[in-house]
XYZ file of C-alpha atoms in Angstrom:
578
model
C 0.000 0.000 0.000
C 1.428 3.502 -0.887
C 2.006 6.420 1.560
C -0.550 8.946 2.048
C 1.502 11.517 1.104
C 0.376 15.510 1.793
C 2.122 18.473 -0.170
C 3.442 22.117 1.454
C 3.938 24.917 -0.914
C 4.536 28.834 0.322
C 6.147 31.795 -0.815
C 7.130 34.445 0.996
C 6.629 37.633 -0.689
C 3.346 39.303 -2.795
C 5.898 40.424 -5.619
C 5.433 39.788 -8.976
C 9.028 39.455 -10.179
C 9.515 36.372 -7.936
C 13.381 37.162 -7.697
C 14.069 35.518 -4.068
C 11.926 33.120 -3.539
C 10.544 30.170 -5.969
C 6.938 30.605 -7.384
C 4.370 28.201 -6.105
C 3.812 26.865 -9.709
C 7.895 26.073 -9.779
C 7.479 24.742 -6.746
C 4.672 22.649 -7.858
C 6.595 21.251 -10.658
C 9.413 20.407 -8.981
C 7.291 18.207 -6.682
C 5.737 16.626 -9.426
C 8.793 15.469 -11.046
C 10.196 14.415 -7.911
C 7.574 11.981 -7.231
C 7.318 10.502 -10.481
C 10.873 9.565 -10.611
C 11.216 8.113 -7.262
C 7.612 6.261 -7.290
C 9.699 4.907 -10.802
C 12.512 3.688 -8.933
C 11.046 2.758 -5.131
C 9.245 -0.460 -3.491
C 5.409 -0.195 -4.082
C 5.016 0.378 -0.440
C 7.187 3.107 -0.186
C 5.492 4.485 -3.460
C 4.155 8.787 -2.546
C 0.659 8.714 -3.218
C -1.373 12.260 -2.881
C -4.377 14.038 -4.283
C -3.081 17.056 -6.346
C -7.042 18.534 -5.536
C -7.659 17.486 -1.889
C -3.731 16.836 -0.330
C -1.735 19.938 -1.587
C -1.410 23.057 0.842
C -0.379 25.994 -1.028
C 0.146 29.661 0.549
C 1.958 33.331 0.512
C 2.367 33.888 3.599
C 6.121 34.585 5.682
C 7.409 31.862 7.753
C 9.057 33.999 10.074
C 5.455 35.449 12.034
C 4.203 32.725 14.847
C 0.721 32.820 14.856
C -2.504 30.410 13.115
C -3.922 34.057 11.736
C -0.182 34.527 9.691
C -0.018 30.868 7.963
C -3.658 29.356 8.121
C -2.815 26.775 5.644
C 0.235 25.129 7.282
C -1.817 25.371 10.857
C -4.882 23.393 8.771
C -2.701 20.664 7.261
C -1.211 20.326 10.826
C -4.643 19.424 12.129
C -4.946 17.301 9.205
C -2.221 15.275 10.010
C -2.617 14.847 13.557
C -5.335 13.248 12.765
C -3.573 10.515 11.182
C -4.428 11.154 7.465
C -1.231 11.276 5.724
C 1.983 9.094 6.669
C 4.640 11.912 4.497
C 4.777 15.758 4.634
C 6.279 16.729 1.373
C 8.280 19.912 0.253
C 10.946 21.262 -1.934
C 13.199 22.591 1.262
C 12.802 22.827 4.584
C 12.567 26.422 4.359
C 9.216 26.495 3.117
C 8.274 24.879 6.317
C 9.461 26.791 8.836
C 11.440 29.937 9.831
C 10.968 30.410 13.525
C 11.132 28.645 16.686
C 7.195 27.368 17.369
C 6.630 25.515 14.304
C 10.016 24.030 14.006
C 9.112 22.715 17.088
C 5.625 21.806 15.954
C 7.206 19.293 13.022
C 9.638 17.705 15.044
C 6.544 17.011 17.209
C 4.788 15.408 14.457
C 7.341 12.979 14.173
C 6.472 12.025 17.484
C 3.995 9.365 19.394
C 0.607 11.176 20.592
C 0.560 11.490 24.383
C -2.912 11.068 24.671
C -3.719 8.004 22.624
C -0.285 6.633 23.434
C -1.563 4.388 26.436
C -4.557 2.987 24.472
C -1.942 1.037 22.231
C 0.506 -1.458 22.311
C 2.471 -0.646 19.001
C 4.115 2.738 18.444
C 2.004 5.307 16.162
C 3.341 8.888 15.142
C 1.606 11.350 13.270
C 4.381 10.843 10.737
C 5.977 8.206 9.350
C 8.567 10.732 7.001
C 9.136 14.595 6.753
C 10.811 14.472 3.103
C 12.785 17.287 0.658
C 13.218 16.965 -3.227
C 17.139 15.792 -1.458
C 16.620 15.066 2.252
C 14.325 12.528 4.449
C 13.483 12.643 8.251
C 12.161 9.709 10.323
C 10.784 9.074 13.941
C 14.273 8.069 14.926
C 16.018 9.902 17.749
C 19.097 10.847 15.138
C 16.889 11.999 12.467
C 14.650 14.431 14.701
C 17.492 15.661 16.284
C 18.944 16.521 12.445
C 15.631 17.824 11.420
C 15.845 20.254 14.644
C 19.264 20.990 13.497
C 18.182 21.948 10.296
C 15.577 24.135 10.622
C 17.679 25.866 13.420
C 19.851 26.716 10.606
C 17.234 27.530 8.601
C 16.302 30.593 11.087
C 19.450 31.118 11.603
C 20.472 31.851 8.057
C 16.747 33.881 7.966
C 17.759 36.464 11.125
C 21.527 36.555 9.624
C 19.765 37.839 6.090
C 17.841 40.378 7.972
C 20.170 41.537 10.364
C 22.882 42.534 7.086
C 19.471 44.271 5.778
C 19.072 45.944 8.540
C 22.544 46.759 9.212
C 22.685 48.301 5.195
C 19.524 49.861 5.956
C 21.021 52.098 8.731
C 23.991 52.684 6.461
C 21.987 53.971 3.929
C 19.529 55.857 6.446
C 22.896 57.502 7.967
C 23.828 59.004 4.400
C 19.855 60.733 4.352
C 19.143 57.659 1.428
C 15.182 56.880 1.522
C 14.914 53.389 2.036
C 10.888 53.043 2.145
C 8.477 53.499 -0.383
C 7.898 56.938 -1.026
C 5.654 59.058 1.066
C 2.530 61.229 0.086
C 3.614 64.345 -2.547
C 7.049 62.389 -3.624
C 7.623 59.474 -5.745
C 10.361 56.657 -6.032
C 12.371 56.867 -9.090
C 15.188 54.333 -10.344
C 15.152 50.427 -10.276
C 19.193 50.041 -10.209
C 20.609 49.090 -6.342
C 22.484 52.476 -5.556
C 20.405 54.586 -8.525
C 17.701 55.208 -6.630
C 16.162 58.355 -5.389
C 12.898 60.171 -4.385
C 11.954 63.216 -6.458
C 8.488 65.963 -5.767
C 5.640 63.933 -7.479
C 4.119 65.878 -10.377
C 0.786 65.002 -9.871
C 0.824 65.389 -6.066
C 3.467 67.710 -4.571
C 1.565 71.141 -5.487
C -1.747 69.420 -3.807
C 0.163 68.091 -0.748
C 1.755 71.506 -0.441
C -1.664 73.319 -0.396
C -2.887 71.275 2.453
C -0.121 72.282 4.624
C -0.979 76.236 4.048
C -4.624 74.742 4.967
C -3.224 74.187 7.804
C -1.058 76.777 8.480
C -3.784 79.566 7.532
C -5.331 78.263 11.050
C -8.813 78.575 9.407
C -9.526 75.054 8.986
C -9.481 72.003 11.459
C -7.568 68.481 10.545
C -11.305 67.148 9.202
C -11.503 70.078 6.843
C -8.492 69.802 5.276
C -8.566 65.899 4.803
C -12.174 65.893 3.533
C -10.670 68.845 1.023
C -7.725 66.180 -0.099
C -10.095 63.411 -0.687
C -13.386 65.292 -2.265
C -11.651 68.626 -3.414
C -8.134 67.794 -4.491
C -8.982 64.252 -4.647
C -5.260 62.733 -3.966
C -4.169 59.438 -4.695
C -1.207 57.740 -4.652
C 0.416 54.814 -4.974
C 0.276 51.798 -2.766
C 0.494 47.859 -3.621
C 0.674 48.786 -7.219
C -2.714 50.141 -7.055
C -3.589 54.252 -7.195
C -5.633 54.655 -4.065
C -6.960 57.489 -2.148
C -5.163 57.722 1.364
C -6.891 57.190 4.742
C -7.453 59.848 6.780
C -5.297 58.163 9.303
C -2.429 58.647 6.348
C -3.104 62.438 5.820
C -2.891 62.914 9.891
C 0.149 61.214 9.687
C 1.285 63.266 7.359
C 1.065 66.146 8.857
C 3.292 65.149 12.260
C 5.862 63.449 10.154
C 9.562 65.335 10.004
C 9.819 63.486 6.731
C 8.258 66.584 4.958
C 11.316 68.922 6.576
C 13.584 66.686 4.703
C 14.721 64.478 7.255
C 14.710 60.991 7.279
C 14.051 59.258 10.399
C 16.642 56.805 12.080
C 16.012 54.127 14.872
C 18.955 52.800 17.156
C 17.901 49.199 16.944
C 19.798 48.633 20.468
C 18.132 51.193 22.310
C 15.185 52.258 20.216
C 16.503 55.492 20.399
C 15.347 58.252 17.136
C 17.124 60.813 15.317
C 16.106 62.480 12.117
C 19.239 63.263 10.108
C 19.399 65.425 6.445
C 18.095 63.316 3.318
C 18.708 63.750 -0.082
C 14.969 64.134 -0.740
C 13.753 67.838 -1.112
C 12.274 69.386 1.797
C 7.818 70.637 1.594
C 7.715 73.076 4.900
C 10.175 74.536 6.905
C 11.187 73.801 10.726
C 9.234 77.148 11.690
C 6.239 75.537 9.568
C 6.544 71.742 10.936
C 6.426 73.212 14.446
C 3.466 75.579 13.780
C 1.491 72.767 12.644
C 2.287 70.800 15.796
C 1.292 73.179 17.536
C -2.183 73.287 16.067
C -2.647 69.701 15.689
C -1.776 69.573 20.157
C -4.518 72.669 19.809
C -7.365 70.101 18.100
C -6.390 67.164 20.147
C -4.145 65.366 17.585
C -0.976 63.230 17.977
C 1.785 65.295 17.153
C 5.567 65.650 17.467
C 7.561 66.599 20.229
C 7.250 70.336 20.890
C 10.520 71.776 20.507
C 11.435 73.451 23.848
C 12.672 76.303 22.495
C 8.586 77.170 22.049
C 8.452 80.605 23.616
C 5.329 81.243 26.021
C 4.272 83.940 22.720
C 3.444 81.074 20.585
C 1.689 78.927 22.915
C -0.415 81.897 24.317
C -0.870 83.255 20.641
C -2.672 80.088 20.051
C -4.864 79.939 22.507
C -5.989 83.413 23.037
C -9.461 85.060 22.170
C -11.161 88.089 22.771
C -13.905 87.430 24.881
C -16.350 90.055 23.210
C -15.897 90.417 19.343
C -16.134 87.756 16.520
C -15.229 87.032 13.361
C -16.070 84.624 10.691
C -14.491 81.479 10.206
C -15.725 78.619 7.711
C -19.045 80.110 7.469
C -18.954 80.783 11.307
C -18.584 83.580 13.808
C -15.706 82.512 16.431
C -14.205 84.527 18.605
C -11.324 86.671 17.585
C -7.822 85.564 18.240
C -5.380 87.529 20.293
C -2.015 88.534 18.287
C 1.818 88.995 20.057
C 3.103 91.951 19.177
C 6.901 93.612 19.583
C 8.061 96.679 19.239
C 11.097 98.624 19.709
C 11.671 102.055 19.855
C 14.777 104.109 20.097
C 15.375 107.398 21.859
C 17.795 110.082 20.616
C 21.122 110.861 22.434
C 20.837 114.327 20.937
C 17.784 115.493 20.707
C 15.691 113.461 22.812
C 13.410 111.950 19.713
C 11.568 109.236 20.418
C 11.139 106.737 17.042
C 10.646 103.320 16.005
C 12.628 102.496 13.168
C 13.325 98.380 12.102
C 15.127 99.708 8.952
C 17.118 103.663 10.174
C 20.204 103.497 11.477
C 19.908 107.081 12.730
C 17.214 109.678 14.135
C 14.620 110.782 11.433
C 14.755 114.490 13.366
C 18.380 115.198 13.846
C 20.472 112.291 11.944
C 22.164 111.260 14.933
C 23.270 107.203 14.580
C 22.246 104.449 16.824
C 24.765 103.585 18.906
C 25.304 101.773 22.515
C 24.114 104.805 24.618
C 20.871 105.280 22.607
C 18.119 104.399 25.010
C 16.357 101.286 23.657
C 12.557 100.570 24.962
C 10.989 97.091 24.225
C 7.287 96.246 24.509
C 5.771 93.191 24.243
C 1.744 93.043 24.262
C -0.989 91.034 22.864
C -4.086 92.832 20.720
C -7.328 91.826 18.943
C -7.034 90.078 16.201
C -9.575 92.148 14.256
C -8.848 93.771 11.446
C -8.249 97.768 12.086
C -11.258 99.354 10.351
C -14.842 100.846 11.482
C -15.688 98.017 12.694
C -12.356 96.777 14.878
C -12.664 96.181 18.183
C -11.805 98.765 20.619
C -13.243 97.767 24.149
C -11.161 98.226 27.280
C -9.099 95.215 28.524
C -8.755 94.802 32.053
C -8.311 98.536 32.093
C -9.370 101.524 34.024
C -11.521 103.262 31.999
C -9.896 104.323 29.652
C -9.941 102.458 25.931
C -6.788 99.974 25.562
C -6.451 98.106 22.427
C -2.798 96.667 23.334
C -2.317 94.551 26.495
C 0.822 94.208 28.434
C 2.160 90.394 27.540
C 4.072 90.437 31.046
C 0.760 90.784 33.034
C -0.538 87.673 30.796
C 2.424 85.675 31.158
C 2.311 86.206 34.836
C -1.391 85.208 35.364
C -0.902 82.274 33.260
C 1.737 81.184 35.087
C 0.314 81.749 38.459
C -2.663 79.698 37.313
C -0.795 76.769 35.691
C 1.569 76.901 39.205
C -1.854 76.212 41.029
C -2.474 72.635 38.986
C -1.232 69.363 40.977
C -2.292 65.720 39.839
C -2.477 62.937 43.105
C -2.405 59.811 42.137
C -5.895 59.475 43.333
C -7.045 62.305 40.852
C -5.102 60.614 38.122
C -7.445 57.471 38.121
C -10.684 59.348 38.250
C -9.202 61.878 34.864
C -8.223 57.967 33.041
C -11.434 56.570 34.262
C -13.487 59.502 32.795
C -11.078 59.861 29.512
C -12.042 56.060 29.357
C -16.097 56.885 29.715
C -15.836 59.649 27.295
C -14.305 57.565 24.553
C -16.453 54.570 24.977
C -19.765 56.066 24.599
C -18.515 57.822 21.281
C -16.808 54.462 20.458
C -19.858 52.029 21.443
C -22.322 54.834 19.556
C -19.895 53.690 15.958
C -19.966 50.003 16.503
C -23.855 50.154 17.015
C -23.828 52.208 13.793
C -21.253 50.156 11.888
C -23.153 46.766 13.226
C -26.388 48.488 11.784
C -24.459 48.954 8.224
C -23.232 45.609 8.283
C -26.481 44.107 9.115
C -28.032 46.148 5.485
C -25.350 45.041 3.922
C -26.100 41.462 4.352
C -29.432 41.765 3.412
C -28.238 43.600 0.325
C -26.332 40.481 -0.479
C -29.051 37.691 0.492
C -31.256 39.572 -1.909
C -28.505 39.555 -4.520
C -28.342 35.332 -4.180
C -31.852 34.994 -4.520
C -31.794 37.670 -7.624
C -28.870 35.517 -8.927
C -30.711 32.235 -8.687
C -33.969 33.985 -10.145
C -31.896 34.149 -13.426
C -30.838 30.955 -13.788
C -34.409 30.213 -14.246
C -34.974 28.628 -18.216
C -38.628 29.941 -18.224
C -37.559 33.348 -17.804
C -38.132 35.719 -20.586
C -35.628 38.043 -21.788
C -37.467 41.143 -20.428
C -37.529 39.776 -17.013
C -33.621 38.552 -17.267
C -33.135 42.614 -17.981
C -34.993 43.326 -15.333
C -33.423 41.403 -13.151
C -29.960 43.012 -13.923
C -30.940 46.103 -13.232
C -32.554 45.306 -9.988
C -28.512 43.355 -9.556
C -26.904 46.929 -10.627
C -28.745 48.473 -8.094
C -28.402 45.667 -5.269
C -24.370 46.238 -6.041
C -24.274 50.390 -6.353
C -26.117 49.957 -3.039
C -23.782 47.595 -1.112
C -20.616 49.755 -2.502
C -22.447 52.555 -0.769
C -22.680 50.710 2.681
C -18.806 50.138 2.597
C -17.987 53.613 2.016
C -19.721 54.366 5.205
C -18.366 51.457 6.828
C -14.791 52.686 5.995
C -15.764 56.345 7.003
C -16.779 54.816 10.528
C -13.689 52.691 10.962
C -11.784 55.887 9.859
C -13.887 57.876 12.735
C -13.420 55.329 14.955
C -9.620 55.570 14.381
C -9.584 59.457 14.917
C -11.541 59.156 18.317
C -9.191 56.454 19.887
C -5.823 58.759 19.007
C -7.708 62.311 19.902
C -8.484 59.795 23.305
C -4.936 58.109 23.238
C -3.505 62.072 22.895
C -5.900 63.088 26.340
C -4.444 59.975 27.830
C -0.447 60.730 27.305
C -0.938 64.116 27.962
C -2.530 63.400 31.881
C 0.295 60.898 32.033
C 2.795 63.851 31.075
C 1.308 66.064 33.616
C 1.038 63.526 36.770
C 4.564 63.474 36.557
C 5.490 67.572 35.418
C 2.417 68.516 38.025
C 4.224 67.728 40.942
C 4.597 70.503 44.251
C 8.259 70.987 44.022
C 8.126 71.451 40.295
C 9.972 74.943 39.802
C 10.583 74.974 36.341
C 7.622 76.684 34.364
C 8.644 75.602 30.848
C 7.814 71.724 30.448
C 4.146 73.081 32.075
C 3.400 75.495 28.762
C 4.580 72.894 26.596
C 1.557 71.017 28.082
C -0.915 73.913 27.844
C -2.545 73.452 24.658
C -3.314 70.279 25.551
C -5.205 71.355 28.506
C -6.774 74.491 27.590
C -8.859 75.440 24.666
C -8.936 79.344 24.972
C -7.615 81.933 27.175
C -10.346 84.460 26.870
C -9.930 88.021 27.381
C -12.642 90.519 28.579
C -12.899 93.709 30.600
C -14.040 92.407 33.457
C -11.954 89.129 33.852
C -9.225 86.649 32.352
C -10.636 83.289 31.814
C -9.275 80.195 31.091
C -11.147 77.544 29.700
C -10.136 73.832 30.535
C -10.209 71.106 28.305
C -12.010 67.790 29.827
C -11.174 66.060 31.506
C -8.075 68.916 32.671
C -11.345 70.592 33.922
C -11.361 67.918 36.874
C -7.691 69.366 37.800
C -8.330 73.217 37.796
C -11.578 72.594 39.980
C -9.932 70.781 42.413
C -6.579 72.392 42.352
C -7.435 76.158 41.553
């Protein structure tokens, strides 16, 4: 009697060109011809006997990832064969088996006696009879599963060796400022020769790209805005899997907090997981001052962003987050209120003739002629104004004044509230767990509110495809006439434009679902940062700004009062530390 015999094919990679690793049809082949010539040549028991429909496992999947979800194939043969079905396991190499630890441990297991029936007999029985190569055999002999161990262990071996030189070029290449990833939105990979190639602007995207990072440095929009411009508006695709998609919004947010656009490429210690961002050769979209602006706005709307720089003066954190508390002006279609602007000015007084002038761009009094020089008395203000444009209808109400009408106010008597306020704030540990608990509550309703409205889409969209079996059947039907077989496709057309409409919304919820975890996951890190900056000894003012905007939504200015309004749950924190 021949050997049930069972056949493993993978590949490790989706590309087309098949360069490094052998195509399952080659594969395939190779099998073939190897079992006809030794079924020629061996004893008609020994003779490999398999069902090319039924007994042949074939998959692209990597080796390398443990897990049933990475390789479902090999995991279903395995249950296959421990249920005594097949006496060989066939492949070209042992490579195709297995390159990690688990299921190099799983074969040399099926080589083995089961445990659990092992008491119920008297003779021996292994899952296996033979593990066989196109050039190599393995049987349930103590030598041969300790070679087939051996093997394999190589096998990895050689597998982490290949991707640790990668890795290492990879760095070598990421130290020179060489791209070594597929090219990111606005640029595009050119060259196919190893050491020829480059990333240039993409012609078809950098111009668009560009235009939503004024979006959102004009301040006027929020992250939403601009992304639902990219997709609807600009309508930006790019290339990904060798298709032309349109982006995620996940990708545009991204975007926007990645120092990739600054011309930087971003390098990870692999020992310490330590990054740096050193010069690349690829041509730079914003500036720093323009990266950090939009950092600062995305920490403003609740975003992830990058590390403020701390270099961030208190101007451009309170610049942000200042509004006058009585006029209004119109934003998208809307009347918000008016931001605050920092202001500096210097003015010079003459030596000579006592003339007092502001001049950026004279070297010298515009009365007398006299030069600037080290004795001229130099006066600096710094102060904060509406934001309204000067005309008829500017505001001009007094600011924390006396009376008297004050369009300009003081930044030192800002800066010194705000910090007296922020100086006030202290986290306990106790307080931390109620802020989590309630940044926790607050996400889950809005998250339990999409999966009840995804679960309702998914439930139509079944339907929709019930109805389109049944419609599908219908034609089959011989008696039909050609009128109702027309009919009938049309009613298809519509079942299908309808169920393409369900999983754009189903996307657009996953995508919304997505934004309200990492607007959560940005609350979250941010009360983590401030347990530990929040503390009573804590002297140093600056690391507590840094956190500001994402604490407060507005500092608003009127003439009776300066008002700070708290983000939640930060709310919790000024109530019961202020």
């Amino acid at each position: 009697m021949a050997l049930r015999t069972v056949v493993y094919l993978r590949k490790s990679t989706k590309d087309k060109d098949e360069k490094q690793v052998r195509s399952i049809p080659r594969q395939l082949r190779e099998i073939e011809d190897f079992v006809e010539k030794y079924n020629a040549t061996c004893k008609p028991h020994e003779k490999l006997e398999y069902d090319p429909e039924k007994d042949v496992y074939s998959e692209d999947a990597s080796a390398k990832i443990v897990g049933e979800e990475n390789r479902k194939q090999f995991h279903t043969m395995v249950r296959e064969i421990k249920k005594y079905k097949y006496d060989v396991l066939l492949c070209t190499e042992l490579s195709r088996l297995s390159r990690n630890a688990v299921d190099s441990g799983t074969l040399v297991q099926l080589l083995e006696e089961d445990e659990k029936t092992k008491k119920k007999r008297k003779k021996k029985k292994t899952y296996l009879l033979k593990i066989r190569t196109v050039d190599s055999v393995f049987e349930p002999t103590p030598t041969s599963k300790f070679t087939l161990s051996l093997f394999l262990s190589v096998s990895k071996f050689e597998n982490d060796q290949r991707a640790e030189n990668t890795a290492s070029g990879l760095d070598r290449q990421k130290e020179r400022g060489v791209t070594t990833h597929k090219a990111t939105l606005g640029y595009k990979n050119v060259g196919e020769e190893k050491g020829k190639k480059s990333v240039i602007k993409c012609p078809d995207n950098w111009d668009k790209v560009r235009e939503l990072w004024d979006d959102m440095l004009s301040e006027q929009f929020k992250v939403s805005d601009v992304i639902r411009k990219a997709k609807y508006d600009l309508k930006i695709k790019h290339w990904w899997d060798e298709e032309l998609v349109c982006p995620s919004d996940s990708t545009f947010r991204e975007m926007f907090r990645n120092k990739y656009y600054v011309g930087k490429v971003k390098r990870v210690n692999r020992k310490t997981g330590d990054v740096t961002w050193v010069k690349g050769h690829h041509p730079p979209m914003v500036s720093e001052p323009e990266f950090e602006k939009v950092q600062l706005i995305l920490q403003s709307q609740g975003y992830r962003h990058q590390s403020l720089d701390k270099s961030v003066s208190i101007e451009t954190i309170l610049s942000e987050i200042m509004v006058c508390g009585k006029c209004k002006t119109e934003k998208n279609g809307l009347l918000v209120p008016t931001k605050m602007i920092f202001e500096r000015k210097v003015r010079y007084t003459c030596t000579r003739c006592n003339h007092r002038y502001a001049s950026a761009e004279q070297k010298s009094c515009p009365k007398c002629g006299t030069e600037i020089t080290k004795y001229t008395k130099v006066d600096e203000s710094r102060y904060y104004r509406c934001g309204k444009k000067q005309s008829s209808k500017a505001c001009s109400h007094n600011f924390y004044g006396d009376g008297a009408i004050k369009k300009n106010l003081q930044a030192d008597k800002i800066e010194q509230y705000f910090d007296g306020e922020l100086s006030k704030l202290h986290i306990t540990e106790k307080l931390f767990e109620v802020l989590k608990r309630q940044l926790y509550t607050l996400w889950l309703a809005d998250h339990e509110m999409f999966v009840a409205e995804k679960k309702k889409k998914t439930n139509n969209k079944e339907k929709l495809e019930q109805e389109r079996i049944k419609l599908r059947k219908k034609s089959l039907l011989e008696e039909l006439s050609e009128m109702d077989k027309e009919d009938i496709e049309v009613l298809m057309q519509e079942n299908k434009q309808k169920q393409r409409a369900i999983d754009s919304d189903i996307d657009e919820i996953d995508e919304k679902i997505e934004e309200k975890f990492e607007k959560a996951w940005q609350s979250l890190q941010a009360l983590r940062e401030a347990k530990s900056i929040l503390k009573k000894d804590q002297e140093d003012i600056e690391p507590i700004r840094r956190l500001v905007l994402s604490m407060v939504s507005n500092l608003k200015i009127t003439d009776e009062k300066w008002e700070i309004i708290w983000r939640k749950p930060f709310d919790v924190v000024a109530k019961a530390s202020i």
